Amino acid sequence: MTAAMARVPDSLRGQIVTPGDRRYAQLRSTYTTSASPAAVLLPKTTAQVVDALRYAREQRLPIAVRSGGHGFSGASSNNGGVVIDLSMLNRVQVLDERAGLVRIEAGARWANVAKTLAPYGLVVSSGDHGGVGVGGLATGGGVGWLVRAHGLTVDRVRAVEVVLADGTLVRADADHEPELFWLVRGAGAGAGIVVAFEIEAAEQRNVGVAQVVVEARPDGRTVSEWTSYLTQAPRELSAAAVVYAEGRSALMSITAVVAAESLRRARPAVEPLLAIGRVLEHRTDLLPYPALVPTAHLHPNVGQQRGTTTNGLFRDLDDAGARAVMRAVTEPGRAVVQLRSLGGAINDVAPDATAYPHRHQHTMVVASVFPPQGAGALDAAWRAVGARADGAYVNFESRPGPDAFARIYPGETGARVRRLWKRYDPDGVFRPALLTGQPQRAARPTRSAQPAGSGQPHRRRRRPR
């Protein structure tokens, strides 16, 4: 037994992973970042989360919390600190089938949620990859395949169970701890450890899914027509489009999802997308919702998707903005750009109702570069696009810091987030990277936490969380 394990609470025996453990290689890193924590704790119950947090605080080491899925910032792991990994806290329970109320623990992944809810004819709009963890997405926003029809994931949350920095377990909803409830719906990273959500699922069994590939015109017209249509399209339609260089030209690969139970209803919503450029591929199918976020997506996260990502939100992406997108894709640096549809049900919610304040935009633009390209190449590609943005989304930002904070939580929202992070975590136990700009590192690990011993999806189809 290592010195680190000697002080582990009895409730967590066998649930601490250190560098000498064979499980360490699959638990040390995130989807985008390789890391070397001193220990990873794997609680299975809320009581064990409390014990894990108290143990981690006793070590006086940086603490990272991971819901089990992947994220861009790398903040769910660290070097030399303690990671509280919630992946074994993953139960999904239907509380009230008629009302669609479900309880989902933070370590579940959305593929498992979709599979569990399918027999009930229920869905939660929740990201676009089955491997995404519930906790990270459901505290940041939740832009999914049904977002225009059913809103953000945070918009469907009805209650949360949170372990605060002092180890107190709190249930928050609209009537009990309303300030905490407001905070965790959009800015949960600095509030505490959310261990479970009660979410109002929507009735939906099947969806129309169109896969379309068109040539993307260099003058930006294809991008403009995509955004123009999605701004005023029926809210049953949500879509994502990846724009990437292909030799001397560029292509746009579109996935369009219609919240419809028949192809007869789905096809008219998709048809205008076939007129925005020369169609190279097209098919439309009726699929059960879990096919969009399948269990095949459930893989370990070992730093396999290295890259640098940023994003911006737009009320309207004008012609100059569309041309800037195409330059980002085709000029030196060659970013991969994704367009995501917003609006619809998202914009039915008041800007101050949650800590996600962006309720007037219709498009999100996400830009990524991959090794050997780095931050400098992304900055050069993104500059003209980002200058036109009106806000940003926390879950698509790989470089957290004060500048990103100002874009994600502007104005009074940001001031309120800061106040509440301070209220619920006065000692800065969680210290969100959005405030510091740096991942937490251990400068002088205590002896008890020293390690006992001295570890890509295809870019064109890359579907970030």
CSV table of C-alpha atoms in Angstrom, one decimal:
chain,number,residue,atom,x,y,z
A,1,MET,CA,0.0,0.0,0.0
A,2,THR,CA,1.4,3.4,-1.0
A,3,ALA,CA,1.6,6.4,1.4
A,4,ALA,CA,-1.1,8.0,-0.7
A,5,MET,CA,-3.5,5.2,-0.1
A,6,ALA,CA,-2.8,4.9,3.7
A,7,ARG,CA,-5.0,7.9,4.5
A,8,VAL,CA,-7.8,7.1,2.1
A,9,PRO,CA,-11.2,6.8,3.9
A,10,ASP,CA,-12.5,3.2,4.4
A,11,SER,CA,-15.4,4.0,2.1
A,12,LEU,CA,-13.0,4.6,-0.8
A,13,ARG,CA,-10.7,1.7,-0.4
A,14,GLY,CA,-10.0,0.2,-3.8
A,15,GLN,CA,-11.4,3.3,-5.5
A,16,ILE,CA,-8.2,5.4,-5.6
A,17,VAL,CA,-6.0,5.0,-8.7
A,18,THR,CA,-2.4,6.1,-8.6
A,19,PRO,CA,0.4,5.9,-11.2
A,20,GLY,CA,1.3,2.3,-10.2
A,21,ASP,CA,-2.3,1.1,-10.9
A,22,ARG,CA,-3.1,-0.7,-14.2
A,23,ARG,CA,-6.2,1.5,-14.5
A,24,TYR,CA,-4.2,4.7,-14.4
A,25,ALA,CA,-3.5,4.9,-18.1
A,26,GLN,CA,-7.2,5.1,-18.9
A,27,LEU,CA,-8.1,7.6,-16.2
A,28,ARG,CA,-5.2,10.1,-16.2
A,29,SER,CA,-6.2,12.2,-19.2
A,30,THR,CA,-9.1,14.0,-20.9
A,31,TYR,CA,-10.3,13.7,-24.4
A,32,THR,CA,-8.0,16.4,-25.6
A,33,THR,CA,-5.2,16.6,-23.1
A,34,SER,CA,-2.7,14.2,-21.5
A,35,ALA,CA,-2.2,14.7,-17.8
A,36,SER,CA,-0.5,13.2,-14.8
A,37,PRO,CA,-2.6,13.5,-11.6
A,38,ALA,CA,-1.2,12.1,-8.4
A,39,ALA,CA,-4.4,10.2,-7.8
A,40,VAL,CA,-7.9,9.6,-9.4
A,41,LEU,CA,-10.8,8.9,-7.0
A,42,LEU,CA,-13.7,6.9,-8.2
A,43,PRO,CA,-16.7,7.4,-5.9
A,44,LYS,CA,-19.8,5.3,-6.6
A,45,THR,CA,-22.3,7.1,-4.3
A,46,THR,CA,-23.0,10.7,-3.2
A,47,ALA,CA,-21.7,9.8,0.2
A,48,GLN,CA,-18.5,8.7,-1.3
A,49,VAL,CA,-18.3,11.9,-3.3
A,50,VAL,CA,-18.4,13.8,0.0
A,51,ASP,CA,-15.6,11.6,1.4
A,52,ALA,CA,-13.6,12.0,-1.8
A,53,LEU,CA,-13.8,15.8,-1.7
A,54,ARG,CA,-12.8,15.8,2.0
A,55,TYR,CA,-9.9,13.5,1.3
A,56,ALA,CA,-8.8,15.6,-1.7
A,57,ARG,CA,-8.9,18.8,0.4
A,58,GLU,CA,-6.8,17.2,3.1
A,59,GLN,CA,-4.0,16.6,0.6
A,60,ARG,CA,-3.8,20.3,-0.1
A,61,LEU,CA,-3.5,19.5,-3.8
A,62,PRO,CA,-5.4,20.9,-6.8
A,63,ILE,CA,-8.7,19.3,-7.4
A,64,ALA,CA,-10.3,18.5,-10.7
A,65,VAL,CA,-13.8,17.1,-11.2
A,66,ARG,CA,-14.6,14.9,-14.2
A,67,SER,CA,-18.1,13.7,-15.1
A,68,GLY,CA,-16.7,10.8,-17.2
A,69,GLY,CA,-16.9,12.2,-20.7
A,70,HIS,CA,-14.7,14.4,-22.8
A,71,GLY,CA,-14.2,18.1,-22.8
A,72,PHE,CA,-12.0,20.6,-24.7
A,73,SER,CA,-10.5,22.7,-21.9
A,74,GLY,CA,-8.6,19.8,-20.2
A,75,ALA,CA,-9.9,21.1,-16.8
A,76,SER,CA,-11.2,17.7,-15.8
A,77,SER,CA,-7.7,16.5,-15.1
A,78,ASN,CA,-4.5,18.0,-13.8
A,79,ASN,CA,-0.8,17.4,-13.2
A,80,GLY,CA,0.1,16.4,-9.6
A,81,GLY,CA,-3.3,16.9,-8.2
A,82,VAL,CA,-6.4,14.9,-7.3
A,83,VAL,CA,-9.1,14.0,-9.8
A,84,ILE,CA,-12.6,13.2,-8.6
A,85,ASP,CA,-13.9,11.0,-11.4
A,86,LEU,CA,-17.7,10.6,-11.3
A,87,SER,CA,-17.9,7.9,-14.0
A,88,MET,CA,-19.2,5.2,-11.6
A,89,LEU,CA,-22.0,7.5,-10.4
A,90,ASN,CA,-24.0,6.9,-13.6
A,91,ARG,CA,-27.5,5.7,-12.8
A,92,VAL,CA,-30.5,6.8,-14.9
A,93,GLN,CA,-33.9,6.6,-13.4
A,94,VAL,CA,-37.4,7.5,-14.7
A,95,LEU,CA,-39.1,9.2,-11.8
A,96,ASP,CA,-42.4,10.1,-13.5
A,97,GLU,CA,-43.1,8.6,-16.9
A,98,ARG,CA,-46.2,10.7,-17.6
A,99,ALA,CA,-44.4,14.0,-16.7
A,100,GLY,CA,-41.2,12.9,-18.4
A,101,LEU,CA,-39.2,13.6,-15.2
A,102,VAL,CA,-35.9,11.6,-15.0
A,103,ARG,CA,-33.0,11.6,-12.6
A,104,ILE,CA,-29.6,11.3,-14.1
A,105,GLU,CA,-26.4,11.0,-12.2
A,106,ALA,CA,-23.5,13.2,-13.3
A,107,GLY,CA,-21.2,10.4,-14.4
A,108,ALA,CA,-23.6,8.9,-16.9
A,109,ARG,CA,-22.8,9.4,-20.6
A,110,TRP,CA,-25.5,10.5,-23.0
A,111,ALA,CA,-25.4,7.3,-25.0
A,112,ASN,CA,-26.5,5.4,-21.9
A,113,VAL,CA,-29.1,8.1,-21.1
A,114,ALA,CA,-30.6,7.8,-24.6
A,115,LYS,CA,-30.6,3.9,-24.5
A,116,THR,CA,-32.3,3.9,-21.1
A,117,LEU,CA,-35.0,6.5,-22.0
A,118,ALA,CA,-35.8,5.0,-25.5
A,119,PRO,CA,-38.3,2.4,-24.2
A,120,TYR,CA,-40.3,5.2,-22.6
A,121,GLY,CA,-40.3,7.3,-25.8
A,122,LEU,CA,-38.4,10.0,-24.0
A,123,VAL,CA,-35.3,12.0,-25.1
A,124,VAL,CA,-33.1,14.7,-23.6
A,125,SER,CA,-31.4,17.0,-26.1
A,126,SER,CA,-27.9,16.6,-25.0
A,127,GLY,CA,-24.8,17.2,-27.1
A,128,ASP,CA,-23.9,15.4,-30.3
A,129,HIS,CA,-21.7,12.5,-29.2
A,130,GLY,CA,-22.7,9.5,-27.0
A,131,GLY,CA,-19.4,9.7,-25.1
A,132,VAL,CA,-20.1,13.1,-23.6
A,133,GLY,CA,-20.6,13.1,-19.9
A,134,VAL,CA,-23.8,14.3,-18.4
A,135,GLY,CA,-22.2,16.5,-15.7
A,136,GLY,CA,-20.0,18.7,-17.8
A,137,LEU,CA,-22.6,19.3,-20.5
A,138,ALA,CA,-25.6,19.8,-18.2
A,139,THR,CA,-23.8,22.5,-16.1
A,140,GLY,CA,-22.4,24.4,-19.1
A,141,GLY,CA,-25.4,24.6,-21.5
A,142,GLY,CA,-26.1,21.7,-23.7
A,143,VAL,CA,-26.3,22.3,-27.4
A,144,GLY,CA,-27.6,19.1,-28.9
A,145,TRP,CA,-29.2,17.5,-32.0
A,146,LEU,CA,-32.7,18.7,-30.8
A,147,VAL,CA,-31.7,22.0,-29.4
A,148,ARG,CA,-34.0,24.2,-31.5
A,149,ALA,CA,-37.0,22.0,-30.8
A,150,HIS,CA,-36.4,21.3,-27.1
A,151,GLY,CA,-33.9,23.9,-25.9
A,152,LEU,CA,-30.6,23.6,-24.1
A,153,THR,CA,-30.1,20.8,-21.7
A,154,VAL,CA,-30.0,23.4,-18.8
A,155,ASP,CA,-33.4,24.6,-19.9
A,156,ARG,CA,-34.9,21.2,-19.0
A,157,VAL,CA,-33.2,20.8,-15.6
A,158,ARG,CA,-35.8,21.0,-12.8
A,159,ALA,CA,-33.5,20.2,-9.8
A,160,VAL,CA,-29.9,19.4,-9.0
A,161,GLU,CA,-28.1,17.7,-6.1
A,162,VAL,CA,-24.8,19.5,-5.4
A,163,VAL,CA,-21.9,18.7,-3.0
A,164,LEU,CA,-20.5,22.1,-2.0
A,165,ALA,CA,-16.9,22.8,-1.4
A,166,ASP,CA,-17.3,22.3,2.4
A,167,GLY,CA,-18.8,18.8,1.8
A,168,THR,CA,-22.5,19.9,2.4
A,169,LEU,CA,-25.0,18.1,0.1
A,170,VAL,CA,-27.7,20.6,-1.1
A,171,ARG,CA,-30.7,20.0,-3.3
A,172,ALA,CA,-31.5,23.1,-5.4
A,173,ASP,CA,-34.5,24.0,-7.5
A,174,ALA,CA,-36.6,27.0,-8.4
A,175,ASP,CA,-37.9,27.2,-4.8
A,176,HIS,CA,-35.0,25.9,-2.7
A,177,GLU,CA,-31.6,27.5,-3.1
A,178,PRO,CA,-32.7,29.4,-6.2
A,179,GLU,CA,-29.3,31.2,-6.6
A,180,LEU,CA,-27.4,27.9,-6.6
A,181,PHE,CA,-30.0,26.5,-9.1
A,182,TRP,CA,-29.5,29.5,-11.3
A,183,LEU,CA,-25.7,29.2,-11.2
A,184,VAL,CA,-25.3,25.5,-12.0
A,185,ARG,CA,-27.4,25.9,-15.2
A,186,GLY,CA,-24.6,27.4,-17.2
A,187,ALA,CA,-21.7,28.1,-14.8
A,188,GLY,CA,-21.6,25.0,-12.7
A,189,ALA,CA,-17.8,24.5,-12.8
A,190,GLY,CA,-17.2,26.8,-9.8
A,191,ALA,CA,-20.3,26.0,-7.8
A,192,GLY,CA,-19.5,22.6,-6.4
A,193,ILE,CA,-19.8,19.0,-7.6
A,194,VAL,CA,-23.2,18.4,-9.1
A,195,VAL,CA,-23.9,14.7,-8.6
A,196,ALA,CA,-27.4,14.4,-10.1
A,197,PHE,CA,-29.9,16.2,-12.2
A,198,GLU,CA,-33.7,16.0,-12.4
A,199,ILE,CA,-34.5,16.7,-16.0
A,200,GLU,CA,-37.8,17.1,-17.8
A,201,ALA,CA,-37.4,14.9,-20.9
A,202,ALA,CA,-39.3,15.4,-24.1
A,203,GLU,CA,-41.5,12.9,-25.9
A,204,GLN,CA,-39.7,11.7,-29.0
A,205,ARG,CA,-39.0,8.3,-30.4
A,206,ASN,CA,-37.7,8.8,-33.9
A,207,VAL,CA,-36.0,11.6,-35.8
A,208,GLY,CA,-35.4,12.5,-39.4
A,209,VAL,CA,-31.7,12.6,-40.1
A,210,ALA,CA,-30.2,14.0,-43.3
A,211,GLN,CA,-26.6,13.7,-44.3
A,212,VAL,CA,-25.7,16.2,-47.0
A,213,VAL,CA,-22.3,17.2,-48.5
A,214,VAL,CA,-22.1,20.2,-50.7
A,215,GLU,CA,-19.3,22.3,-52.3
A,216,ALA,CA,-18.7,25.4,-50.2
A,217,ARG,CA,-18.2,28.5,-52.3
A,218,PRO,CA,-15.1,30.5,-51.5
A,219,ASP,CA,-17.1,33.8,-51.5
A,220,GLY,CA,-19.0,32.6,-48.4
A,221,ARG,CA,-22.4,32.3,-50.2
A,222,THR,CA,-22.9,28.7,-49.1
A,223,VAL,CA,-22.2,29.6,-45.5
A,224,SER,CA,-24.5,32.6,-45.7
A,225,GLU,CA,-27.4,30.6,-47.2
A,226,TRP,CA,-27.0,27.9,-44.5
A,227,THR,CA,-27.2,30.4,-41.7
A,228,SER,CA,-30.0,32.3,-43.3
A,229,TYR,CA,-32.2,29.3,-43.7
A,230,LEU,CA,-31.4,27.9,-40.2
A,231,THR,CA,-32.3,31.3,-38.7
A,232,GLN,CA,-35.9,31.1,-39.9
A,233,ALA,CA,-36.3,27.3,-40.4
A,234,PRO,CA,-39.0,25.4,-38.5
A,235,ARG,CA,-37.8,24.8,-35.0
A,236,GLU,CA,-38.1,21.1,-35.4
A,237,LEU,CA,-34.9,21.3,-37.5
A,238,SER,CA,-31.5,21.5,-35.8
A,239,ALA,CA,-28.3,21.2,-37.8
A,240,ALA,CA,-24.5,21.2,-37.7
A,241,ALA,CA,-22.2,21.8,-40.7
A,242,VAL,CA,-18.5,21.1,-40.8
A,243,VAL,CA,-16.6,23.2,-43.3
A,244,TYR,CA,-13.2,22.0,-44.3
A,245,ALA,CA,-10.6,22.3,-47.0
A,246,GLU,CA,-10.5,19.6,-49.7
A,247,GLY,CA,-7.5,20.2,-52.0
A,248,ARG,CA,-8.0,23.6,-53.6
A,249,SER,CA,-11.7,23.8,-52.7
A,250,ALA,CA,-13.8,23.4,-49.6
A,251,LEU,CA,-16.7,21.2,-48.7
A,252,MET,CA,-19.6,21.5,-46.2
A,253,SER,CA,-20.7,18.3,-44.5
A,254,ILE,CA,-24.2,18.8,-43.0
A,255,THR,CA,-26.0,16.7,-40.4
A,256,ALA,CA,-29.6,17.9,-40.1
A,257,VAL,CA,-31.9,16.4,-37.5
A,258,VAL,CA,-35.7,16.9,-37.6
A,259,ALA,CA,-37.8,16.3,-34.5
A,260,ALA,CA,-40.4,14.4,-36.5
A,261,GLU,CA,-41.8,10.9,-36.4
A,262,SER,CA,-42.0,10.4,-40.2
A,263,LEU,CA,-40.0,11.1,-43.3
A,264,ARG,CA,-43.0,12.8,-44.7
A,265,ARG,CA,-42.6,15.5,-42.1
A,266,ALA,CA,-38.9,15.5,-42.0
A,267,ARG,CA,-38.1,15.9,-45.7
A,268,PRO,CA,-39.7,19.3,-46.3
A,269,ALA,CA,-37.6,20.8,-43.5
A,270,VAL,CA,-34.4,19.5,-45.0
A,271,GLU,CA,-35.1,20.2,-48.7
A,272,PRO,CA,-33.9,23.9,-48.7
A,273,LEU,CA,-30.4,22.7,-47.6
A,274,LEU,CA,-30.1,20.9,-50.9
A,275,ALA,CA,-30.2,24.3,-52.7
A,276,ILE,CA,-27.2,26.0,-51.0
A,277,GLY,CA,-24.5,24.4,-53.0
A,278,ARG,CA,-23.7,21.7,-55.5
A,279,VAL,CA,-24.8,18.5,-53.8
A,280,LEU,CA,-22.2,15.7,-53.7
A,281,GLU,CA,-23.9,13.4,-51.2
A,282,HIS,CA,-27.4,13.2,-49.7
A,283,ARG,CA,-29.5,10.8,-47.8
A,284,THR,CA,-32.4,11.2,-45.4
A,285,ASP,CA,-33.4,8.5,-43.0
A,286,LEU,CA,-35.8,8.0,-40.1
A,287,LEU,CA,-33.9,6.7,-37.1
A,288,PRO,CA,-34.5,6.1,-33.4
A,289,TYR,CA,-32.9,8.9,-31.4
A,290,PRO,CA,-30.3,6.7,-29.8
A,291,ALA,CA,-28.8,6.1,-33.2
A,292,LEU,CA,-27.5,9.7,-33.1
A,293,VAL,CA,-25.6,9.1,-29.8
A,294,PRO,CA,-24.9,5.4,-29.9
A,295,THR,CA,-23.1,3.3,-27.3
A,296,ALA,CA,-20.4,2.8,-29.9
A,297,HIS,CA,-19.2,6.3,-28.8
A,298,LEU,CA,-18.3,5.1,-25.3
A,299,HIS,CA,-14.5,5.0,-25.4
A,300,PRO,CA,-11.8,5.9,-22.9
A,301,ASN,CA,-10.5,9.4,-23.0
A,302,VAL,CA,-6.7,9.3,-23.3
A,303,GLY,CA,-5.8,12.6,-25.0
A,304,GLN,CA,-6.6,11.2,-28.4
A,305,GLN,CA,-8.2,14.4,-29.9
A,306,ARG,CA,-5.4,16.9,-29.4
A,307,GLY,CA,-6.3,20.3,-30.8
A,308,THR,CA,-7.1,23.9,-30.0
A,309,THR,CA,-10.7,25.2,-30.2
A,310,THR,CA,-12.6,28.4,-29.8
A,311,ASN,CA,-16.0,29.6,-30.7
A,312,GLY,CA,-18.3,32.6,-31.1
A,313,LEU,CA,-22.1,33.2,-31.1
A,314,PHE,CA,-23.8,35.3,-33.7
A,315,ARG,CA,-27.2,36.9,-34.0
A,316,ASP,CA,-26.7,37.2,-37.8
A,317,LEU,CA,-23.6,36.0,-39.7
A,318,ASP,CA,-23.4,38.6,-42.4
A,319,ASP,CA,-21.8,38.2,-45.8
A,320,ALA,CA,-18.5,39.6,-44.5
A,321,GLY,CA,-18.6,37.1,-41.6
A,322,ALA,CA,-19.3,34.2,-44.0
A,323,ARG,CA,-16.3,35.2,-46.2
A,324,ALA,CA,-14.2,35.3,-43.0
A,325,VAL,CA,-15.3,31.8,-42.2
A,326,MET,CA,-14.2,30.6,-45.6
A,327,ARG,CA,-10.8,32.3,-45.3
A,328,ALA,CA,-10.3,30.6,-42.0
A,329,VAL,CA,-10.9,27.3,-43.7
A,330,THR,CA,-8.9,27.8,-46.9
A,331,GLU,CA,-6.0,30.1,-46.1
A,332,PRO,CA,-2.8,29.0,-44.3
A,333,GLY,CA,-3.6,27.5,-41.0
A,334,ARG,CA,-6.6,25.8,-42.4
A,335,ALA,CA,-8.9,25.6,-39.4
A,336,VAL,CA,-11.8,23.1,-39.4
A,337,VAL,CA,-15.0,25.2,-38.8
A,338,GLN,CA,-18.3,23.9,-37.5
A,339,LEU,CA,-21.5,25.8,-37.7
A,340,ARG,CA,-24.2,25.0,-35.2
A,341,SER,CA,-27.8,26.1,-35.3
A,342,LEU,CA,-29.2,28.0,-32.3
A,343,GLY,CA,-32.4,29.9,-31.8
A,344,GLY,CA,-35.8,28.2,-31.7
A,345,ALA,CA,-36.6,27.0,-28.2
A,346,ILE,CA,-33.4,28.4,-26.8
A,347,ASN,CA,-34.5,31.9,-27.4
A,348,ASP,CA,-37.9,31.4,-25.6
A,349,VAL,CA,-36.0,31.6,-22.3
A,350,ALA,CA,-35.2,34.9,-20.7
A,351,PRO,CA,-31.5,35.9,-20.7
A,352,ASP,CA,-31.4,36.2,-16.9
A,353,ALA,CA,-33.2,32.9,-16.2
A,354,THR,CA,-30.0,30.9,-16.1
A,355,ALA,CA,-26.3,31.5,-16.1
A,356,TYR,CA,-26.4,30.8,-19.9
A,357,PRO,CA,-27.4,34.4,-21.0
A,358,HIS,CA,-27.2,34.0,-24.8
A,359,ARG,CA,-30.8,34.1,-25.9
A,360,HIS,CA,-30.8,36.1,-29.0
A,361,GLN,CA,-28.2,34.5,-31.2
A,362,HIS,CA,-29.0,32.0,-34.0
A,363,THR,CA,-25.6,30.6,-35.0
A,364,MET,CA,-22.5,29.3,-33.3
A,365,VAL,CA,-19.2,29.0,-35.1
A,366,VAL,CA,-16.6,26.7,-33.7
A,367,ALA,CA,-13.0,26.7,-35.1
A,368,SER,CA,-10.4,24.1,-34.4
A,369,VAL,CA,-6.8,23.4,-35.5
A,370,PHE,CA,-4.8,20.2,-34.9
A,371,PRO,CA,-1.1,19.4,-34.5
A,372,PRO,CA,1.2,20.5,-35.8
A,373,GLN,CA,-0.9,23.7,-36.0
A,374,GLY,CA,-1.3,25.4,-32.6
A,375,ALA,CA,-2.7,28.4,-30.9
A,376,GLY,CA,-1.0,30.9,-33.2
A,377,ALA,CA,-2.6,29.4,-36.2
A,378,LEU,CA,-6.0,29.3,-34.6
A,379,ASP,CA,-5.7,33.0,-33.6
A,380,ALA,CA,-4.7,34.0,-37.2
A,381,ALA,CA,-7.6,32.0,-38.7
A,382,TRP,CA,-10.1,33.1,-36.2
A,383,ARG,CA,-9.4,36.8,-35.9
A,384,ALA,CA,-11.7,38.2,-38.5
A,385,VAL,CA,-14.5,35.8,-37.5
A,386,GLY,CA,-14.2,36.3,-33.8
A,387,ALA,CA,-14.3,40.1,-34.2
A,388,ARG,CA,-17.9,39.8,-35.3
A,389,ALA,CA,-19.0,37.4,-32.5
A,390,ASP,CA,-21.5,38.3,-29.9
A,391,GLY,CA,-20.8,35.9,-27.1
A,392,ALA,CA,-19.3,32.4,-26.6
A,393,TYR,CA,-20.2,29.0,-25.2
A,394,VAL,CA,-18.1,27.5,-22.4
A,395,ASN,CA,-18.1,23.9,-23.6
A,396,PHE,CA,-16.5,24.7,-26.9
A,397,GLU,CA,-13.5,26.7,-25.6
A,398,SER,CA,-10.2,25.0,-25.0
A,399,ARG,CA,-8.3,28.0,-23.7
A,400,PRO,CA,-10.2,29.2,-20.6
A,401,GLY,CA,-9.2,32.5,-19.0
A,402,PRO,CA,-10.5,36.0,-18.2
A,403,ASP,CA,-10.9,36.9,-21.8
A,404,ALA,CA,-13.0,33.8,-22.5
A,405,PHE,CA,-15.0,34.4,-19.3
A,406,ALA,CA,-16.0,37.9,-20.5
A,407,ARG,CA,-17.3,36.4,-23.8
A,408,ILE,CA,-19.1,33.5,-22.1
A,409,TYR,CA,-20.6,35.4,-19.2
A,410,PRO,CA,-20.9,39.0,-20.3
A,411,GLY,CA,-22.0,42.0,-18.2
A,412,GLU,CA,-24.2,41.4,-15.2
A,413,THR,CA,-24.3,37.7,-15.8
A,414,GLY,CA,-20.5,37.6,-15.3
A,415,ALA,CA,-20.7,39.7,-12.2
A,416,ARG,CA,-23.4,37.4,-10.7
A,417,VAL,CA,-21.4,34.3,-11.6
A,418,ARG,CA,-18.3,35.6,-9.8
A,419,ARG,CA,-20.3,36.6,-6.7
A,420,LEU,CA,-21.9,33.2,-6.5
A,421,TRP,CA,-18.7,31.2,-7.1
A,422,LYS,CA,-17.2,33.1,-4.2
A,423,ARG,CA,-20.3,32.5,-2.0
A,424,TYR,CA,-20.5,28.8,-2.6
A,425,ASP,CA,-16.7,28.2,-2.8
A,426,PRO,CA,-15.1,30.9,-0.6
A,427,ASP,CA,-11.8,29.0,-0.3
A,428,GLY,CA,-11.4,28.6,-4.1
A,429,VAL,CA,-11.3,24.8,-3.9
A,430,PHE,CA,-12.5,24.4,-7.4
A,431,ARG,CA,-10.9,27.6,-8.9
A,432,PRO,CA,-12.3,27.5,-12.4
A,433,ALA,CA,-9.7,27.9,-15.1
A,434,LEU,CA,-12.0,30.6,-16.6
A,435,LEU,CA,-10.8,32.8,-13.7
A,436,THR,CA,-7.1,31.9,-13.6
A,437,GLY,CA,-6.5,31.0,-17.3
A,438,GLN,CA,-4.3,28.1,-16.1
A,439,PRO,CA,-5.1,24.5,-15.2
A,440,GLN,CA,-4.5,23.7,-11.6
A,441,ARG,CA,-1.0,22.4,-10.9
A,442,ALA,CA,0.7,21.1,-7.8
A,443,ALA,CA,3.7,23.1,-6.9
A,444,ARG,CA,4.7,21.1,-3.8
A,445,PRO,CA,2.7,17.9,-3.4
A,446,THR,CA,2.4,16.6,0.2
A,447,ARG,CA,4.2,13.4,1.0
A,448,SER,CA,0.9,11.6,1.4
A,449,ALA,CA,-0.1,12.2,-2.2
A,450,GLN,CA,3.2,11.5,-3.9
A,451,PRO,CA,2.8,9.0,-6.8
A,452,ALA,CA,3.9,5.4,-6.0
A,453,GLY,CA,6.0,5.3,-9.3
A,454,SER,CA,8.0,7.8,-11.2
A,455,GLY,CA,0.2,7.8,-21.5
A,456,GLN,CA,-8.5,10.7,-33.4
A,457,PRO,CA,-11.6,11.0,-34.7
A,458,HIS,CA,-11.4,11.9,-38.4
A,459,ARG,CA,-11.1,15.7,-38.6
A,460,ARG,CA,-13.7,16.2,-41.2
A,461,ARG,CA,-16.4,14.4,-39.2
A,462,ARG,CA,-15.2,15.8,-35.9
A,463,ARG,CA,-18.2,16.3,-33.6
A,464,PRO,CA,-17.2,18.2,-30.5
A,465,ARG,CA,-19.3,18.3,-27.5
